[in-house]
Coordinates of C-alpha atoms in Angstrom, one line a residue:
M1 CA 142.5 121.7 258.7
P2 CA 139.1 120.0 258.3
K3 CA 138.9 116.9 256.0
G4 CA 138.8 118.0 252.4
T5 CA 140.6 121.3 252.8
E6 CA 143.8 120.1 251.3
Q7 CA 142.3 117.5 249.0
T8 CA 141.3 119.4 245.9
P9 CA 141.0 123.1 244.9
F10 CA 137.8 122.5 242.9
T11 CA 134.9 120.2 242.4
V12 CA 133.3 120.1 239.0
R13 CA 130.3 118.0 237.9
M14 CA 129.7 119.1 234.3
K15 CA 131.4 117.7 231.3
N16 CA 134.2 119.9 229.8
I17 CA 135.4 119.6 226.2
K18 CA 138.2 121.9 225.0
I19 CA 139.9 122.1 221.7
L20 CA 143.6 122.7 222.2
P21 CA 145.3 123.3 218.9
A22 CA 148.7 122.2 220.0
L23 CA 147.6 119.2 221.9
G24 CA 144.6 117.8 220.2
L25 CA 141.3 117.0 221.9
L26 CA 141.1 117.0 225.7
C27 CA 138.0 115.7 227.5
N28 CA 137.5 115.7 231.2
S29 CA 134.3 114.7 232.9
A30 CA 133.5 114.2 236.5
W31 CA 130.3 113.1 238.2
S32 CA 129.0 112.7 241.8
Q33 CA 125.9 112.0 243.7
E34 CA 125.5 115.7 244.8
D35 CA 122.9 117.8 243.1
S36 CA 124.6 121.2 243.4
T37 CA 127.8 122.4 241.7
R38 CA 130.4 123.6 244.2
I39 CA 133.4 125.7 243.2
E40 CA 136.0 126.2 246.0
E41 CA 138.9 128.7 246.0
L42 CA 141.3 127.9 248.7
A43 CA 144.3 129.6 250.2
P44 CA 147.5 128.2 248.7
F45 CA 148.6 126.0 251.6
F46 CA 151.8 124.0 251.3
A47 CA 152.6 120.8 253.2
T48 CA 156.1 120.1 251.9
P49 CA 158.4 123.0 253.2
S50 CA 158.1 122.2 257.0
R51 CA 156.0 119.0 256.9
V52 CA 153.0 121.0 258.3
S53 CA 150.6 123.2 256.4
E54 CA 151.7 126.8 255.8
T55 CA 150.9 129.4 253.2
D56 CA 153.2 130.2 250.3
F57 CA 153.5 133.8 251.4
D58 CA 154.6 133.0 254.9
A59 CA 157.1 130.2 254.1
P60 CA 160.8 131.4 253.9
Y61 CA 161.3 129.5 250.7
H62 CA 160.7 129.8 247.0
L63 CA 157.7 127.5 246.4
Y64 CA 155.8 126.3 243.4
R65 CA 152.5 124.3 243.4
V66 CA 150.5 122.7 240.6
N67 CA 147.0 121.9 241.8
E68 CA 144.4 119.5 240.3
A69 CA 142.9 122.0 237.9
D70 CA 146.3 122.8 236.4
L71 CA 147.2 119.1 236.1
V72 CA 144.1 118.5 234.1
F73 CA 143.9 121.5 231.9
R74 CA 147.6 121.8 231.2
S75 CA 147.3 118.2 229.9
V76 CA 150.7 117.0 231.0
R77 CA 151.8 113.6 229.7
S78 CA 154.3 112.8 232.4
V79 CA 155.5 114.1 235.8
P80 CA 158.7 115.8 234.4
E81 CA 156.5 117.9 232.1
I82 CA 154.7 119.4 235.1
F83 CA 157.7 121.7 235.6
E84 CA 158.2 123.0 232.1
E85 CA 156.7 126.4 232.9
T86 CA 158.5 126.8 236.3
P87 CA 161.1 129.5 236.7
G88 CA 164.5 128.1 237.6
V89 CA 163.6 124.7 236.2
V90 CA 164.7 123.2 232.8
V91 CA 163.2 119.8 231.8
Q92 CA 165.5 117.5 229.8
K93 CA 163.8 114.7 227.8
T94 CA 165.8 112.0 226.0
A95 CA 162.5 110.5 224.9
H96 CA 158.8 110.3 226.1
G97 CA 159.9 107.6 228.6
Q98 CA 162.9 109.5 230.0
G99 CA 162.7 112.9 231.5
S100 CA 164.6 114.7 234.2
P101 CA 164.1 118.3 235.5
Y102 CA 167.2 120.5 236.3
I103 CA 166.2 122.4 239.4
R104 CA 168.6 125.3 240.1
G105 CA 171.2 123.5 238.1
F106 CA 170.9 120.0 239.7
T107 CA 169.2 117.0 238.3
A108 CA 168.7 113.2 238.8
Y109 CA 169.6 112.1 242.3
N110 CA 170.5 115.6 243.5
N111 CA 166.7 116.3 243.6
L112 CA 164.5 114.5 246.0
F113 CA 161.0 113.2 245.0
L114 CA 158.4 112.2 247.5
I115 CA 155.0 110.4 247.1
D116 CA 152.7 111.2 250.0
G117 CA 155.9 111.7 252.1
I118 CA 157.6 108.5 251.0
R119 CA 160.9 108.7 249.1
L120 CA 160.9 107.7 245.5
N121 CA 164.7 108.1 245.5
N122 CA 166.4 104.8 246.2
A123 CA 170.0 103.6 246.2
A124 CA 169.9 102.5 242.6
F125 CA 169.2 106.0 241.2
R126 CA 171.8 106.8 238.6
S127 CA 173.4 110.2 238.0
G128 CA 172.6 112.4 235.0
P129 CA 169.2 112.8 233.4
N130 CA 167.3 109.6 233.9
Q131 CA 163.8 108.1 233.7
Y132 CA 162.7 107.5 237.3
W133 CA 160.3 110.5 237.7
N134 CA 158.5 109.1 234.7
T135 CA 157.6 106.0 236.8
V136 CA 155.0 108.2 238.7
D137 CA 151.6 108.4 236.9
S138 CA 150.9 112.1 236.4
Q139 CA 147.2 111.4 236.0
G140 CA 146.9 109.8 239.5
L141 CA 147.9 113.0 241.3
R142 CA 145.9 115.8 242.9
A143 CA 148.7 118.2 243.5
V144 CA 152.5 118.6 243.2
E145 CA 154.7 120.9 245.3
L146 CA 158.3 122.0 244.7
V147 CA 160.5 123.6 247.3
K148 CA 163.8 125.0 245.9
S149 CA 167.1 124.8 247.8
Q150 CA 165.4 123.6 250.9
G151 CA 168.4 121.5 252.1
S152 CA 168.4 118.1 253.8
V153 CA 167.1 118.9 257.3
I154 CA 163.4 118.1 256.7
Y155 CA 163.7 115.1 254.3
G156 CA 167.3 114.0 254.3
S157 CA 169.7 112.9 251.6
D158 CA 169.4 114.1 248.0
A159 CA 167.4 117.4 248.6
V160 CA 169.9 119.6 247.0
G161 CA 168.4 121.5 244.0
G162 CA 164.8 120.9 245.2
T163 CA 162.4 118.7 247.0
V164 CA 159.3 117.7 245.1
Q165 CA 156.3 116.0 246.7
A166 CA 153.4 114.4 244.7
F167 CA 150.1 114.0 246.5
T168 CA 148.0 111.1 245.2
R169 CA 144.2 111.4 244.6
D170 CA 141.7 111.2 247.4
P171 CA 138.0 110.3 247.6
L172 CA 135.7 113.2 248.0
Y173 CA 133.3 113.6 250.9
A174 CA 129.9 115.1 251.4
D175 CA 129.1 117.1 254.6
Q176 CA 127.1 114.1 255.8
G177 CA 126.1 110.7 254.5
I178 CA 127.3 108.7 251.5
R179 CA 128.8 110.2 248.4
Q180 CA 129.6 108.4 245.2
G181 CA 131.2 109.6 242.0
G182 CA 134.1 109.3 239.6
R183 CA 136.1 110.9 236.8
S184 CA 137.0 110.1 233.2
Y185 CA 139.8 111.9 231.5
S186 CA 140.9 111.5 227.9
R187 CA 143.7 113.1 226.0
F188 CA 144.3 112.6 222.3
S189 CA 146.9 114.4 220.2
P190 CA 147.2 113.5 216.5
G191 CA 150.3 115.8 216.2
E192 CA 152.3 113.5 218.5
N193 CA 150.2 110.4 217.9
S194 CA 149.4 109.8 221.5
F195 CA 146.4 108.8 223.6
I196 CA 145.8 108.9 227.4
Q197 CA 142.8 107.5 229.2
R198 CA 142.2 107.9 233.0
G199 CA 139.2 106.5 234.8
E200 CA 138.4 106.4 238.5
V201 CA 135.4 105.9 240.9
F202 CA 135.0 106.6 244.5
Q203 CA 132.6 106.1 247.4
S204 CA 132.7 107.7 250.8
E205 CA 130.7 108.2 254.0
A206 CA 131.3 111.3 256.0
G207 CA 133.3 110.6 259.2
K208 CA 133.6 106.9 258.5
Y209 CA 135.5 105.9 255.3
G210 CA 136.4 106.7 251.7
V211 CA 137.7 104.6 248.9
I212 CA 138.9 105.5 245.4
V213 CA 140.1 103.2 242.6
G214 CA 141.7 104.5 239.4
G215 CA 143.6 103.4 236.3
T216 CA 145.5 105.0 233.5
Y217 CA 146.4 103.8 230.0
K218 CA 149.0 105.7 227.9
D219 CA 149.8 105.0 224.3
F220 CA 152.6 107.2 222.9
G221 CA 153.1 106.6 219.2
D222 CA 156.1 107.5 217.1
I223 CA 156.8 111.2 216.9
E224 CA 156.6 113.0 213.6
A225 CA 159.1 115.9 213.5
A226 CA 159.1 118.7 211.1
G227 CA 161.9 118.2 208.5
L228 CA 162.7 114.7 209.8
G229 CA 159.4 112.8 209.3
K230 CA 158.4 109.9 211.6
L231 CA 161.0 109.0 214.2
P232 CA 160.8 105.2 214.7
F233 CA 160.6 103.6 218.1
T234 CA 160.0 106.9 220.0
G235 CA 156.7 105.7 221.4
Y236 CA 155.8 103.3 224.2
D237 CA 152.9 101.9 226.2
E238 CA 152.2 102.5 229.9
H239 CA 149.7 100.9 232.3
D240 CA 149.0 102.4 235.7
F241 CA 146.7 101.4 238.6
D242 CA 146.1 102.9 242.1
T243 CA 143.7 102.5 245.0
K244 CA 143.3 104.3 248.3
L245 CA 141.2 103.5 251.4
E246 CA 140.8 106.1 254.1
Y247 CA 139.2 104.8 257.4
F248 CA 138.4 107.1 260.3
L249 CA 139.1 105.4 263.6
A250 CA 137.8 108.5 265.4
E251 CA 136.9 112.0 264.5
S252 CA 140.5 113.1 264.6
T253 CA 142.3 109.8 263.6
Q254 CA 142.6 108.6 260.1
L255 CA 144.1 105.3 258.8
T256 CA 145.1 105.2 255.1
F257 CA 145.9 102.2 252.9
F258 CA 147.3 102.9 249.5
H259 CA 148.7 100.9 246.5
Q260 CA 149.9 102.0 243.1
Q261 CA 151.7 100.3 240.2
V262 CA 153.3 101.6 237.0
N263 CA 154.3 99.5 234.1
I264 CA 156.3 101.0 231.2
D265 CA 156.9 98.7 228.1
D266 CA 159.4 99.1 225.3
A267 CA 160.6 102.7 226.0
W268 CA 163.5 103.0 223.5
R269 CA 166.5 105.2 223.8
T270 CA 166.8 105.8 220.1
H271 CA 169.6 108.3 220.2
K272 CA 172.0 105.3 220.9
T273 CA 170.7 103.3 217.9
I274 CA 170.8 103.4 214.1
F275 CA 167.2 104.7 214.2
G276 CA 168.2 108.0 215.7
Q277 CA 168.1 111.2 213.7
S278 CA 171.0 113.7 213.4
W279 CA 170.2 117.3 214.2
E280 CA 172.6 120.2 214.5
G281 CA 175.5 117.9 213.6
T282 CA 174.9 115.3 216.3
A283 CA 176.1 111.7 215.6
V284 CA 173.7 108.8 215.1
G285 CA 174.3 105.7 217.3
D286 CA 175.4 102.3 216.0
E287 CA 173.2 100.0 218.1
R288 CA 170.3 98.1 216.5
A289 CA 168.2 98.3 219.6
R290 CA 168.2 99.7 223.2
I291 CA 164.9 99.0 224.9
L292 CA 164.0 99.9 228.5
D293 CA 161.2 98.4 230.6
Q294 CA 160.3 99.9 234.0
D295 CA 158.0 98.4 236.7
R296 CA 157.3 100.1 240.1
T297 CA 154.9 99.5 242.9
L298 CA 154.2 101.3 246.1
S299 CA 152.1 100.2 249.0
Y300 CA 151.8 102.0 252.3
I301 CA 149.8 102.3 255.5
Q302 CA 149.7 105.7 257.3
L303 CA 148.1 106.8 260.5
R304 CA 147.5 110.4 261.2
G305 CA 145.8 112.0 264.2
I306 CA 145.5 114.6 267.0
A307 CA 146.4 113.3 270.4
P308 CA 147.4 116.1 272.8
S309 CA 150.2 115.1 275.2
P310 CA 153.2 116.7 276.9
F311 CA 155.4 115.8 273.9
F312 CA 153.2 116.3 270.8
E313 CA 149.7 117.4 269.8
S314 CA 149.5 115.7 266.4
Y315 CA 151.3 112.9 264.7
A316 CA 151.8 111.0 261.5
L317 CA 153.2 107.4 261.1
S318 CA 154.0 105.6 257.9
L319 CA 155.1 102.1 256.8
S320 CA 155.8 101.5 253.2
Y321 CA 157.0 98.9 250.7
Q322 CA 158.2 99.9 247.2
S323 CA 159.6 97.7 244.4
H324 CA 161.4 98.8 241.4
G325 CA 162.3 96.6 238.4
E326 CA 164.4 97.8 235.5
E327 CA 165.5 95.9 232.5
R328 CA 167.5 97.0 229.4
S329 CA 167.7 94.9 226.2
R330 CA 170.4 95.9 223.8
E331 CA 171.5 94.6 220.4
R332 CA 174.8 96.0 219.2
G333 CA 175.8 96.8 215.7
N334 CA 177.6 93.4 215.4
G335 CA 174.5 91.5 216.4
R336 CA 175.5 90.6 219.9
V337 CA 172.7 90.9 222.5
D338 CA 172.8 91.6 226.2
I339 CA 170.0 91.9 228.7
Q340 CA 170.7 93.5 232.1
G341 CA 168.7 95.0 234.9
F342 CA 168.0 94.9 238.6
D343 CA 165.1 94.2 241.0
L344 CA 165.0 96.5 244.1
S345 CA 162.9 96.3 247.2
S346 CA 162.6 99.4 249.5
Y347 CA 161.2 99.2 253.0
G348 CA 160.4 102.5 254.6
A349 CA 159.2 103.8 258.0
W350 CA 158.9 107.3 259.3
G351 CA 157.1 109.2 262.0
Q352 CA 156.7 112.9 262.6
F353 CA 155.3 114.8 265.6
E354 CA 154.1 118.4 266.0
K355 CA 154.0 120.5 269.1
D356 CA 152.7 124.1 269.7
A357 CA 155.0 125.7 272.3
G358 CA 153.5 129.2 272.5
N359 CA 155.3 131.4 270.0
T360 CA 157.2 128.3 268.6
D361 CA 155.9 125.5 266.5
I362 CA 158.0 122.4 266.7
V363 CA 158.0 119.4 264.3
Y364 CA 160.4 116.5 264.8
G365 CA 160.7 112.9 263.8
A366 CA 162.8 110.1 262.4
S367 CA 162.9 107.9 259.2
Y368 CA 164.5 104.6 258.1
Y369 CA 164.7 103.1 254.6
Q370 CA 166.3 99.8 253.6
D371 CA 167.0 99.1 250.0
Q372 CA 167.8 95.5 248.8
A373 CA 168.9 94.9 245.2
D374 CA 169.7 92.0 243.0
S375 CA 171.4 92.8 239.7
Y376 CA 171.9 90.6 236.6
R377 CA 173.3 90.5 233.1
S378 CA 173.4 87.8 230.3
D379 CA 175.0 88.0 226.9
W380 CA 174.3 86.2 223.6
N381 CA 176.5 85.9 220.5
A382 CA 175.3 87.2 217.2
D383 CA 174.2 83.7 216.1
G384 CA 171.9 83.5 219.1
T385 CA 174.0 81.1 221.2
F386 CA 174.5 81.9 224.9
R387 CA 177.7 83.7 225.7
S388 CA 177.9 84.3 229.4
S389 CA 176.3 85.5 232.6
A390 CA 178.0 88.4 234.4
I391 CA 178.8 88.9 238.0
Q392 CA 176.6 92.0 238.1
G393 CA 174.2 94.0 236.0
P394 CA 174.3 97.8 235.9
I395 CA 174.8 97.9 239.7
G396 CA 176.4 95.5 242.2
D397 CA 174.6 92.3 243.0
D398 CA 173.3 91.2 246.4
A399 CA 173.3 94.7 247.7
I400 CA 171.8 96.3 250.8
Y401 CA 171.6 100.0 251.8
H402 CA 170.4 101.5 255.2
L403 CA 169.4 105.1 255.5
F404 CA 168.5 106.4 259.0
G405 CA 167.8 110.0 260.0
T406 CA 166.3 112.0 262.8
F407 CA 165.4 115.7 262.7
F408 CA 163.8 118.6 264.3
N409 CA 162.6 122.0 263.0
T410 CA 161.2 125.0 264.8
K411 CA 159.3 128.1 263.6
T412 CA 159.3 130.9 266.1
L413 CA 157.4 134.1 265.9
L414 CA 159.9 136.7 267.1
S415 CA 157.5 139.6 266.6
E416 CA 154.3 140.3 264.7
R417 CA 156.3 140.7 261.5
L418 CA 159.4 138.5 261.9
S419 CA 159.6 134.7 262.1
L420 CA 162.7 132.4 262.4
D421 CA 163.0 128.8 261.2
L422 CA 165.8 126.7 262.7
G423 CA 166.4 123.0 262.2
A424 CA 169.0 120.1 262.2
R425 CA 169.2 116.5 261.0
Y426 CA 171.5 113.6 261.8
T427 CA 171.9 110.9 259.2
H428 CA 173.6 107.5 259.2
A429 CA 174.0 105.6 255.9
Q430 CA 175.5 102.2 255.4
T431 CA 175.9 99.8 252.5
N432 CA 177.1 96.3 251.8
I433 CA 177.3 95.4 248.1
G434 CA 178.1 91.6 247.9
R435 CA 179.2 91.1 244.3
V436 CA 181.0 93.7 242.2
E437 CA 183.1 92.9 239.1
D438 CA 186.6 94.2 238.9
P439 CA 186.9 95.4 235.3
A440 CA 190.6 94.8 235.3
T441 CA 190.6 91.1 236.4
G442 CA 187.0 90.1 235.9
N443 CA 186.9 88.8 239.5
P444 CA 184.2 89.6 242.1
F445 CA 184.8 91.7 245.2
S446 CA 182.6 93.4 247.7
I447 CA 182.1 97.0 248.9
K448 CA 181.3 97.9 252.5
D449 CA 181.1 101.5 253.8
N450 CA 179.2 103.8 256.1
W451 CA 178.8 107.6 256.5
D452 CA 177.5 110.0 259.2
N453 CA 176.3 113.5 258.5
L454 CA 174.9 116.4 260.5
V455 CA 173.2 119.3 258.7
G456 CA 171.4 122.5 259.8
S457 CA 169.4 125.3 258.4
G458 CA 168.3 128.8 259.5
R459 CA 165.6 130.9 257.7
I460 CA 163.9 134.2 258.4
S461 CA 160.7 135.7 257.0
Y462 CA 159.8 139.4 257.6
R463 CA 156.5 141.1 256.7
M464 CA 157.5 144.5 255.4
D465 CA 154.2 146.4 255.7
T466 CA 151.2 146.5 258.0
K467 CA 148.8 145.1 255.3
G468 CA 151.1 142.1 254.7
R469 CA 151.6 142.7 250.9
Y470 CA 155.4 142.4 250.9
R471 CA 157.6 139.9 252.6
L472 CA 161.4 139.5 252.7
F473 CA 162.9 136.0 253.3
G474 CA 166.2 134.4 253.3
G475 CA 168.6 132.0 255.1
I476 CA 171.2 129.3 254.9
S477 CA 170.5 125.6 254.2
Q478 CA 172.9 122.7 254.2
A479 CA 172.3 119.6 252.0
F480 CA 174.1 116.4 251.4
R481 CA 173.9 113.2 249.4
S482 CA 175.3 109.9 250.5
P483 CA 177.0 107.7 247.8
N484 CA 174.6 105.0 246.6
F485 CA 174.7 101.6 244.7
S486 CA 175.1 103.4 241.3
D487 CA 178.0 105.6 242.5
L488 CA 179.9 102.8 244.1
S489 CA 179.4 99.8 241.9
R490 CA 178.0 100.9 238.4
L491 CA 179.4 98.9 235.5
D492 CA 177.5 100.1 232.4
S493 CA 177.7 102.2 229.2
N494 CA 177.2 105.8 230.1
R495 CA 177.3 108.9 227.9
S496 CA 178.3 108.4 224.2
N497 CA 181.5 106.3 224.0
E498 CA 181.9 106.0 227.8
V499 CA 181.8 103.0 230.1
E500 CA 181.5 103.6 233.8
T501 CA 183.2 101.2 236.2
P502 CA 182.9 100.7 240.0
S503 CA 184.3 103.4 242.3
P504 CA 184.5 102.3 246.0
G505 CA 185.7 104.7 248.7
L506 CA 183.5 107.7 247.9
E507 CA 182.5 110.3 250.4
P508 CA 179.1 112.1 250.7
E509 CA 178.5 115.2 248.7
E510 CA 178.0 118.4 250.7
F511 CA 176.2 121.6 249.7
L512 CA 175.7 125.0 251.4
T513 CA 173.1 127.4 249.9
F514 CA 172.6 131.1 250.7
E515 CA 169.4 132.6 249.6
T516 CA 167.5 135.9 249.9
G517 CA 164.3 137.0 248.2
I518 CA 161.1 139.0 248.3
K519 CA 157.5 138.1 247.9
A520 CA 154.6 140.3 246.9
N521 CA 150.8 139.8 247.0
T522 CA 148.9 143.0 246.3
G523 CA 145.6 141.3 245.5
R524 CA 146.0 142.0 241.8
L525 CA 149.6 140.9 241.4
S526 CA 151.6 138.2 243.2
G527 CA 155.1 137.0 242.6
S528 CA 158.5 136.4 244.1
L529 CA 162.1 137.0 243.3
S530 CA 165.1 135.3 244.9
Y531 CA 168.9 135.2 244.6
Y532 CA 170.8 132.1 245.7
Y533 CA 174.4 131.0 245.8
T534 CA 175.4 127.3 246.4
K535 CA 178.9 126.2 247.6
I536 CA 179.7 122.6 246.6
N537 CA 182.1 120.3 248.3
N538 CA 183.1 116.7 247.3
M539 CA 180.5 116.5 244.5
I540 CA 180.8 113.1 242.8
L541 CA 181.6 113.5 239.1
R542 CA 182.8 111.1 236.4
T543 CA 186.5 111.3 235.5
P544 CA 188.3 109.5 232.7
T545 CA 191.0 106.9 233.5
G546 CA 192.6 106.8 230.0
N547 CA 191.7 103.1 229.5
I548 CA 189.5 101.6 226.8
L549 CA 186.9 99.1 228.0
D550 CA 184.4 97.3 225.8
G551 CA 185.0 99.8 223.0
G552 CA 184.4 102.8 225.2
N553 CA 186.4 105.3 227.3
E554 CA 186.5 104.1 230.9
V555 CA 185.3 106.6 233.5
I556 CA 185.1 106.3 237.3
K557 CA 183.4 108.4 239.9
S558 CA 185.4 110.7 242.2
N559 CA 184.8 113.4 244.8
V560 CA 186.3 116.1 242.6
G561 CA 183.4 118.7 242.3
D562 CA 184.1 121.8 244.4

């Protein structure tokens, strides 16, 4: 597609001010050097299902896309909230700073999140509703795509309930010459005592380069709930920054440099503390404080181009570095304090290649990610004196994780109405966790393991009528998830009155999803309906041991979910 086709579904140069009774005052203004207003309505192309552009109607999946206009005017505060209106998705929010969608019944590390094709999921992701999707700035995105029950062929481990891809904002281009502009976005809500400010500027020259720089500030105040009043420590601050440079080496070759960072300060989990509020008979926690800080950065360089050859006609190459820092500060009811966390570095590389072989379109490639983590914990007595330093924090210390995969996927037009998608992926995962604490003896030990996996998928799409208004789709998709640092070595409080301890020797989770559905687009009405059934083997779940550890019931992970 020509440059700009996928970038943004609309360009607006006038100031918009809307009064939204439930959300407060929303202001969005954009400006550019162009004199004429241009409104574009584009076909709903998706990049995520097959790693190449295809329309929603043709793809043999249940798809969902939120474009730039929806992101602005729905006024979402965080990435998890984007999916609150999506069928088949339920969004769980422990607090403003923690939110996790359930996609077809799966949440946390059983859903895969990508940023411009790069995995957000890393080996430290924990099970259950967590906060990691909230470390992506919702205001720095131009579109978000969701593919349900796609399986692991295209993007690898973790893509069970769904695969979500976030596309970061791009500079805009004129047909020729230089273009400059920017955008200012403000969101204020007195009902929830929150304020968001986004600002960005860009400059581009057609066919040569484009650069965009943006930043977001979020101030979430304490929530005031009907019947409960102000809920203390439910707010937090967030500071985000991103920049992108696109440079055209040739007419059909683009080099992209990108950097983003997200900093979340003092995001409390108040339900664990004495400041929680009871509702519908729930118990209030006994901790005096439980405060979470999150820092994440992502930098990448990507090269995309068209280069006809016997083996491919277009290609995309990516190198990335991502860091994730997490720290939790807790003060117990007896005054004891502990601070724990981890620092993780993730190095990523992937390449994909596309080939048109007559009636068959082929996409193939490989990816490699290496996660390195250091984990820590320190304890203090109630009188402020130092107590001890632990062998590990929430995950094992001095840990490394390798994830390699190679895949291919084909789309074949069997007739004018019928198409067939076939694909397969091989994955090798390996981990070496240097220091893990044995909860029984307090001594350190190490965990080494590796796993191999082969998955496949087959999908069909059939146009039912000559006008192309109705389409049947369906197929079979395999998915898997390799055990990670959190599964194998976690030593931390978990659900209420539970303490999770290390669980070496786990096997990968395996999933098989059958799906059939119908799509309709009559011009006046569009929609889709699907039925799916997922078989689960070796799913990793927490099981009690019967022991009491640090005042809580000990649980370990086991492959007991079938």
